[in-house]
Short mmCIF file of C-alpha atoms in Angstrom, two decimals:
data_model
loop_
_atom_site.label_atom_id
_atom_site.label_comp_id
_atom_site.label_asym_id
_atom_site.label_seq_id
_atom_site.Cartn_x
_atom_site.Cartn_y
_atom_site.Cartn_z
CA MET C 163 0.00 0.00 0.00
CA ASP C 164 1.16 3.56 -0.72
CA ALA C 165 2.62 5.63 2.07
CA ALA C 166 0.15 8.03 3.63
CA PRO C 167 0.03 11.33 1.70
CA ARG C 168 1.60 14.33 3.37
CA SER C 169 -0.01 17.73 3.29
CA ASN C 170 2.22 20.36 1.71
CA GLY C 171 0.23 23.30 3.05
CA LEU C 172 -1.19 24.27 -0.34
CA THR C 173 -4.79 23.50 0.55
CA ARG C 174 -7.01 22.01 3.23
CA GLY C 175 -9.42 19.11 3.41
CA ASP C 176 -12.42 21.38 3.97
CA PRO C 177 -13.90 21.89 0.47
CA LEU C 178 -15.33 25.30 1.26
CA ALA C 179 -11.97 26.41 2.65
CA GLY C 180 -10.34 25.19 -0.54
CA LEU C 181 -12.82 27.08 -2.70
CA LEU C 182 -12.44 30.26 -0.66
CA GLU C 183 -8.65 30.29 -0.68
CA GLY C 184 -8.84 32.48 -3.79
CA PRO C 185 -9.58 35.86 -2.16
CA ARG C 186 -6.13 37.37 -1.50
CA ALA C 187 -6.31 41.06 -2.28
CA ARG C 188 -3.13 42.89 -3.32
CA GLY C 189 -3.61 46.66 -3.21
CA ALA C 190 -7.35 46.39 -3.73
CA LEU C 191 -9.32 49.52 -4.52
CA MET C 192 -11.53 50.39 -1.55
CA ILE C 193 -13.69 53.50 -1.36
CA ARG C 194 -16.68 55.01 0.37
CA ALA C 195 -19.16 56.19 -2.28
CA CYS C 196 -21.27 58.99 -0.81
CA PHE C 197 -24.27 60.31 -2.78
CA ASP C 198 -27.54 62.19 -2.64
CA PRO C 199 -30.26 61.16 -5.12
CA PRO C 200 -30.36 61.23 -8.03
CA TRP C 201 -27.06 59.42 -8.50
CA ALA C 202 -25.73 56.81 -10.90
CA VAL C 203 -22.32 55.41 -11.76
CA ARG C 204 -21.59 53.06 -14.64
CA VAL C 205 -18.83 50.53 -13.90
CA GLU C 206 -16.74 49.33 -16.85
CA ASP C 207 -13.52 48.44 -15.05
CA ARG C 208 -13.55 44.73 -16.01
CA ALA C 209 -12.38 43.88 -12.48
CA PRO C 210 -12.62 40.18 -11.62
CA LEU C 211 -14.54 40.76 -8.39
CA THR C 212 -16.22 43.75 -6.76
CA VAL C 213 -18.03 43.82 -3.41
CA MET C 214 -20.66 46.46 -2.68
CA LEU C 215 -21.94 46.88 0.88
CA MET C 216 -24.80 49.31 1.42
CA VAL C 217 -24.19 51.06 4.75
CA ARG C 218 -26.77 53.83 4.50
CA GLY C 219 -29.65 54.54 2.17
CA GLY C 220 -30.39 52.30 -0.80
CA GLY C 221 -29.87 51.74 -4.48
CA TRP C 222 -29.77 49.33 -7.39
CA VAL C 223 -27.13 47.28 -9.17
CA VAL C 224 -28.16 46.83 -12.79
CA PRO C 225 -25.95 44.54 -14.91
CA ASP C 226 -25.94 44.82 -18.70
CA GLU C 227 -27.05 41.20 -18.75
CA GLY C 228 -29.09 39.49 -16.05
CA GLU C 229 -31.43 40.50 -13.25
CA ARG C 230 -31.01 43.77 -11.40
CA VAL C 231 -30.62 43.78 -7.61
CA ARG C 232 -32.04 46.16 -5.03
CA LEU C 233 -29.84 46.99 -2.01
CA THR C 234 -30.94 48.51 1.29
CA ALA C 235 -28.88 49.21 4.41
CA GLY C 236 -26.91 46.11 5.42
CA ASP C 237 -27.35 44.34 2.08
CA LEU C 238 -24.37 43.21 0.02
CA ALA C 239 -23.78 42.46 -3.64
CA ILE C 240 -20.83 40.80 -5.39
CA ALA C 241 -20.25 41.43 -9.09
CA ARG C 242 -18.03 39.08 -11.10
CA GLY C 243 -16.24 40.65 -14.04
CA PRO C 244 -15.74 41.46 -16.75
CA GLY C 245 -19.34 42.51 -17.43
CA ALA C 246 -20.39 46.15 -17.00
CA TYR C 247 -23.13 47.32 -14.66
CA LEU C 248 -24.84 50.42 -13.29
CA CYS C 249 -25.03 51.43 -9.63
CA ALA C 250 -27.79 53.97 -9.07
CA ASP C 251 -30.52 55.27 -6.79
CA ASP C 252 -32.96 54.27 -9.53
CA PRO C 253 -32.41 52.11 -12.64
CA ALA C 254 -33.70 54.97 -14.78
CA THR C 255 -31.14 57.52 -13.53
CA ALA C 256 -28.58 58.47 -16.17
CA PRO C 257 -24.95 57.84 -15.12
CA GLN C 258 -22.97 60.84 -13.93
CA ALA C 259 -19.61 59.05 -13.96
CA LEU C 260 -17.80 56.07 -15.48
CA ILE C 261 -15.46 53.76 -13.56
CA LEU C 262 -12.81 52.47 -15.97
CA PRO C 263 -9.91 49.98 -15.68
CA GLU C 264 -7.09 50.77 -13.21
CA GLY C 265 -9.41 52.89 -11.06
CA ARG C 266 -9.78 55.69 -13.60
CA CYS C 267 -12.91 57.85 -13.41
CA ALA C 268 -14.46 59.82 -16.24
CA HIS C 269 -17.50 61.77 -17.29
CA PRO C 270 -20.05 59.82 -19.36
CA ASP C 271 -18.57 61.38 -22.48
CA GLY C 272 -15.11 60.04 -21.58
CA ARG C 273 -13.52 63.24 -20.22
CA SER C 274 -11.48 62.72 -17.06
CA LEU C 275 -13.12 63.74 -13.81
CA ASN C 276 -9.72 64.98 -12.61
CA GLY C 277 -10.48 64.27 -8.95
CA SER C 278 -13.52 66.56 -8.92
CA MET C 279 -15.55 64.01 -6.93
CA ASP C 280 -12.84 63.17 -4.38
CA LEU C 281 -13.97 63.73 -0.78
CA GLY C 282 -10.81 62.84 1.11
CA VAL C 283 -9.15 59.57 2.09
CA ARG C 284 -10.86 56.75 0.15
CA ALA C 285 -14.07 58.75 -0.20
CA TRP C 286 -15.77 59.76 -3.43
CA GLY C 287 -19.06 61.24 -4.54
CA ASP C 288 -21.25 64.23 -3.61
CA ARG C 289 -20.62 64.80 0.12
CA LEU C 290 -19.37 62.69 3.04
CA ASP C 291 -22.70 62.83 4.88
CA GLY C 292 -24.76 62.03 1.79
CA SER C 293 -27.97 60.07 2.30
CA THR C 294 -26.45 57.06 0.53
CA LEU C 295 -23.20 55.44 1.67
CA LEU C 296 -21.85 52.45 -0.24
CA LEU C 297 -18.61 50.67 0.66
CA ILE C 298 -16.94 49.27 -2.46
CA GLY C 299 -14.00 46.86 -2.57
CA THR C 300 -12.51 45.83 -5.91
CA TYR C 301 -10.02 43.06 -6.64
CA MET C 302 -7.79 44.36 -9.40
CA MET C 303 -6.19 41.09 -10.56
CA GLU C 304 -7.41 37.52 -10.91
CA GLY C 305 -5.18 34.75 -9.57
CA GLU C 306 -5.61 31.28 -11.01
CA ILE C 307 -7.04 29.60 -7.93
CA SER C 308 -9.43 32.49 -7.44
CA GLY C 309 -10.34 31.89 -11.08
CA ARG C 310 -11.84 28.58 -9.94
CA LEU C 311 -13.79 30.50 -7.33
CA LEU C 312 -14.97 33.04 -9.89
CA SER C 313 -16.18 30.30 -12.20
CA ALA C 314 -18.41 29.07 -9.37
CA LEU C 315 -20.16 32.44 -9.00
CA PRO C 316 -22.96 34.03 -11.02
CA PRO C 317 -22.23 37.41 -12.65
CA LEU C 318 -24.12 39.13 -9.82
CA LEU C 319 -25.20 37.78 -6.44
CA SER C 320 -26.74 39.53 -3.46
CA LEU C 321 -27.38 38.86 0.20
CA THR C 322 -29.87 40.71 2.37
CA SER C 323 -28.77 41.89 5.80
CA ASP C 324 -30.57 39.01 7.54
CA ALA C 325 -28.84 36.36 5.38
CA TRP C 326 -25.22 37.01 6.25
CA PRO C 327 -23.27 38.10 9.36
CA TYR C 328 -21.84 41.56 8.92
CA PRO C 329 -19.92 42.47 12.11
CA LEU C 330 -17.07 43.64 9.86
CA THR C 331 -19.01 46.71 8.72
CA PRO C 332 -18.14 48.97 11.70
CA LEU C 333 -14.48 47.94 11.50
CA LEU C 334 -14.38 48.60 7.76
CA MET C 335 -15.98 52.00 8.29
CA GLU C 336 -13.34 52.83 10.90
CA GLU C 337 -10.35 51.60 8.90
CA ILE C 338 -11.27 52.79 5.41
CA GLY C 339 -10.87 56.45 6.36
CA ARG C 340 -7.43 56.02 7.94
CA ASP C 341 -4.24 57.02 6.18
CA GLU C 342 -1.50 55.26 8.14
CA PRO C 343 1.52 53.09 7.28
CA GLY C 344 0.44 49.62 6.23
CA GLN C 345 -3.20 50.65 5.85
CA GLU C 346 -3.58 49.08 2.41
CA VAL C 347 -2.58 45.70 3.83
CA VAL C 348 -5.12 46.06 6.65
CA LEU C 349 -7.87 46.89 4.16
CA ASP C 350 -6.85 44.04 1.85
CA ARG C 351 -7.24 41.54 4.66
CA LEU C 352 -10.56 43.04 5.79
CA LEU C 353 -11.84 42.82 2.23
CA ASP C 354 -10.79 39.16 2.07
CA LEU C 355 -12.67 38.45 5.30
CA LEU C 356 -15.74 40.28 4.04
CA VAL C 357 -15.79 38.28 0.82
CA ILE C 358 -15.26 34.95 2.59
CA ALA C 359 -18.06 35.68 5.09
CA ALA C 360 -20.42 36.65 2.29
CA LEU C 361 -19.58 33.71 0.04
CA ARG C 362 -19.83 31.24 2.90
CA ALA C 363 -23.37 32.51 3.48
CA TRP C 364 -24.16 32.41 -0.22
CA PHE C 365 -22.87 28.87 -0.81
CA SER C 366 -25.09 27.64 2.02
CA ARG C 367 -28.17 28.70 0.06
CA PRO C 368 -30.02 26.06 -1.99
CA GLU C 369 -30.02 28.22 -5.13
CA ALA C 370 -26.23 28.60 -5.12
CA GLU C 371 -24.78 26.69 -8.06
CA ALA C 372 -21.51 25.38 -6.66
CA PRO C 373 -19.06 23.74 -9.10
CA ALA C 374 -19.46 20.02 -9.79
CA TRP C 375 -16.33 19.05 -7.84
CA TYR C 376 -17.61 20.96 -4.82
CA ARG C 377 -20.93 19.12 -4.88
CA ALA C 378 -19.05 15.85 -5.40
CA MET C 379 -17.35 16.34 -2.03
CA ALA C 380 -20.55 14.99 -0.46
CA ASP C 381 -20.09 11.62 -2.20
CA PRO C 382 -18.44 9.11 0.17
CA VAL C 383 -16.09 7.79 -2.53
CA VAL C 384 -15.41 10.74 -4.82
CA GLY C 385 -15.31 13.18 -1.91
CA ARG C 386 -12.59 11.13 -0.24
CA VAL C 387 -10.59 11.00 -3.47
CA LEU C 388 -10.91 14.74 -4.01
CA ARG C 389 -9.68 15.42 -0.49
CA MET C 390 -6.67 13.18 -1.08
CA LEU C 391 -5.80 14.93 -4.33
CA ARG C 392 -6.16 18.39 -2.82
CA SER C 393 -4.41 17.67 0.45
CA ASP C 394 -1.28 16.41 -1.33
CA PRO C 395 -1.16 17.28 -5.04
CA ALA C 396 2.57 16.44 -5.19
CA HIS C 397 1.95 12.78 -4.35
CA PRO C 398 2.47 10.43 -7.36
CA TRP C 399 -1.19 9.54 -7.61
CA THR C 400 -2.61 7.03 -10.06
CA VAL C 401 -6.21 5.97 -10.58
CA ALA C 402 -5.24 2.57 -9.20
CA SER C 403 -3.76 3.98 -5.97
CA LEU C 404 -6.74 6.29 -5.48
CA ALA C 405 -9.18 3.43 -6.06
CA MET C 406 -7.31 1.24 -3.55
CA ARG C 407 -7.56 3.93 -0.87
CA ALA C 408 -11.22 4.56 -1.65
CA GLY C 409 -12.04 0.84 -1.51
CA VAL C 410 -13.45 0.60 -5.04
CA SER C 411 -12.31 -0.76 -8.38
CA ARG C 412 -10.26 1.37 -10.73
CA ALA C 413 -12.97 1.29 -13.40
CA GLY C 414 -15.67 2.02 -10.84
CA LEU C 415 -13.80 5.05 -9.52
CA ALA C 416 -13.12 6.39 -12.99
CA ARG C 417 -16.80 6.17 -13.94
CA ARG C 418 -18.10 7.62 -10.68
CA PHE C 419 -15.57 10.45 -10.54
CA THR C 420 -16.15 11.47 -14.16
CA LYS C 421 -19.93 11.42 -13.72
CA LEU C 422 -19.91 13.59 -10.60
CA VAL C 423 -16.97 15.92 -11.29
CA GLY C 424 -17.29 16.15 -15.06
CA GLU C 425 -13.74 15.04 -15.84
CA PRO C 426 -11.51 12.02 -15.07
CA PRO C 427 -9.45 11.96 -11.86
CA MET C 428 -6.08 12.55 -13.51
CA THR C 429 -7.44 15.39 -15.65
CA HIS C 430 -8.81 17.04 -12.52
CA LEU C 431 -5.51 16.56 -10.72
CA THR C 432 -3.58 18.13 -13.60
CA GLY C 433 -5.84 21.19 -13.59
CA TRP C 434 -5.48 21.55 -9.83
CA ARG C 435 -1.69 21.21 -9.95
CA LEU C 436 -1.37 23.82 -12.68
CA ALA C 437 -3.73 26.21 -10.89
CA LEU C 438 -1.61 25.87 -7.77
CA ALA C 439 1.54 26.46 -9.82
CA ALA C 440 0.07 29.60 -11.36
CA ASP C 441 -0.79 30.92 -7.91
CA LEU C 442 2.71 30.15 -6.59
CA LEU C 443 4.21 31.95 -9.58
CA ARG C 444 2.12 34.96 -8.64
CA ASP C 445 2.56 34.90 -4.87
CA THR C 446 6.13 33.67 -4.32
CA ASP C 447 9.63 34.09 -5.73
CA GLU C 448 10.35 30.37 -5.62
CA THR C 449 12.16 28.96 -8.63
CA ILE C 450 10.09 27.19 -11.24
CA GLY C 451 11.90 23.96 -10.37
CA ALA C 452 10.89 24.31 -6.71
CA ILE C 453 7.30 25.06 -7.67
CA ALA C 454 7.29 22.04 -9.99
CA ARG C 455 8.27 19.77 -7.11
CA ARG C 456 5.66 21.29 -4.80
CA VAL C 457 2.82 20.57 -7.21
CA GLY C 458 3.87 17.13 -8.39
CA TYR C 459 6.13 17.61 -11.43
CA GLY C 460 9.60 16.09 -11.50
CA SER C 461 11.31 19.04 -13.15
CA ALA C 462 10.87 22.61 -14.34
CA PHE C 463 10.77 21.28 -17.90
CA ALA C 464 7.88 18.93 -17.13
CA LEU C 465 5.90 21.71 -15.45
CA SER C 466 6.68 24.16 -18.26
CA SER C 467 5.44 21.73 -20.92
CA ALA C 468 2.15 21.07 -19.12
CA PHE C 469 1.68 24.71 -18.16
CA LYS C 470 2.17 25.99 -21.71
CA ARG C 471 -0.17 23.36 -23.11
CA VAL C 472 -3.00 24.54 -20.83
CA TYR C 473 -2.30 28.28 -20.40
CA GLY C 474 -0.66 29.03 -23.73
CA VAL C 475 2.41 30.63 -22.12
CA SER C 476 5.40 29.32 -20.18
CA PRO C 477 5.56 29.67 -16.40
CA GLN C 478 8.24 32.35 -16.83
CA GLU C 479 6.04 34.30 -19.23
CA HIS C 480 3.09 33.97 -16.86
CA ARG C 481 5.21 35.27 -13.99
CA GLY C 482 6.38 38.17 -16.14
CA ARG C 483 2.81 39.17 -16.91
CA VAL C 484 1.97 39.18 -13.21
CA THR C 485 5.05 41.27 -12.44
CA ARG C 486 4.16 43.83 -15.10
CA ALA C 487 0.67 44.05 -13.56
CA GLY C 488 2.29 45.27 -10.34
CA LEU C 489 2.21 42.10 -8.24
CA PRO C 490 5.23 40.52 -6.55
CA ALA C 491 8.03 39.40 -8.84
CA GLY C 492 9.16 35.79 -8.93
CA GLY C 493 12.42 34.00 -9.41
CA GLY C 494 13.80 32.07 -12.35
CA ALA C 495 13.82 28.41 -13.22
#
């Protein structure tokens, strides 16, 4: 029998924890939007994920495609990019500003607003004590594991104040107006916690369409196999060794896994390994050879071949793109 797999710290057995490992903000854009009606802002920033928490007053989120959502005090909405949407006191209100990529703001005709709506530290709109106060947190860059999270979400979801715990709101309100050393890191972590709390509440709802592999975690056989793969992706797994541990035949496991997850076990493992590698390329300066060993490839060459086949670029090119986007630089092979 194979030796017991060892966790390498890349994931956890809890499937929800694994799914929610994606939110790791890096210099996220966080603002207080303060308005008096009528107000409307069209968002075209193509950000991968934006959280909107209505603190005071009310309004609408109206996506270009899909159902619009009404928010009142305490309600929260999460928009998954890259689709555009309108935030407004009323869906019929014409937009007074555009939010564009990289946090740029413009008039509806495209002219720069030139800071004319700035109200101080991380505050924007009409006036600080406006009747509507909306906290907005935007993730500027998608990491590959968070890409799996994003694929599990609808373009727009919402939670009413009675459907999710929101004790973070007072702390966010206190911290978002501070301008102290390290404040961006504090806000990044608070945004991560806010997203995780909201998504945990959302995934518990019956209408939430979790990914197939997440639902498959409830199966006594496939769930056990998924936990083994995710707890130790570097282990030299085979369908035969997985079937032995799960107490089923190789053919039986292959059929059951493919039916519930939507892809064969080894295909799923390859996708998970490469997603982990992409995240490590983004978040660490480990060499490509070291990353290869952590995720189950025998050499940098083996990882590079598989990575390029799936992502269309080499690990080094992927790391370079991340670096140019302003995230931490990585090391060489």
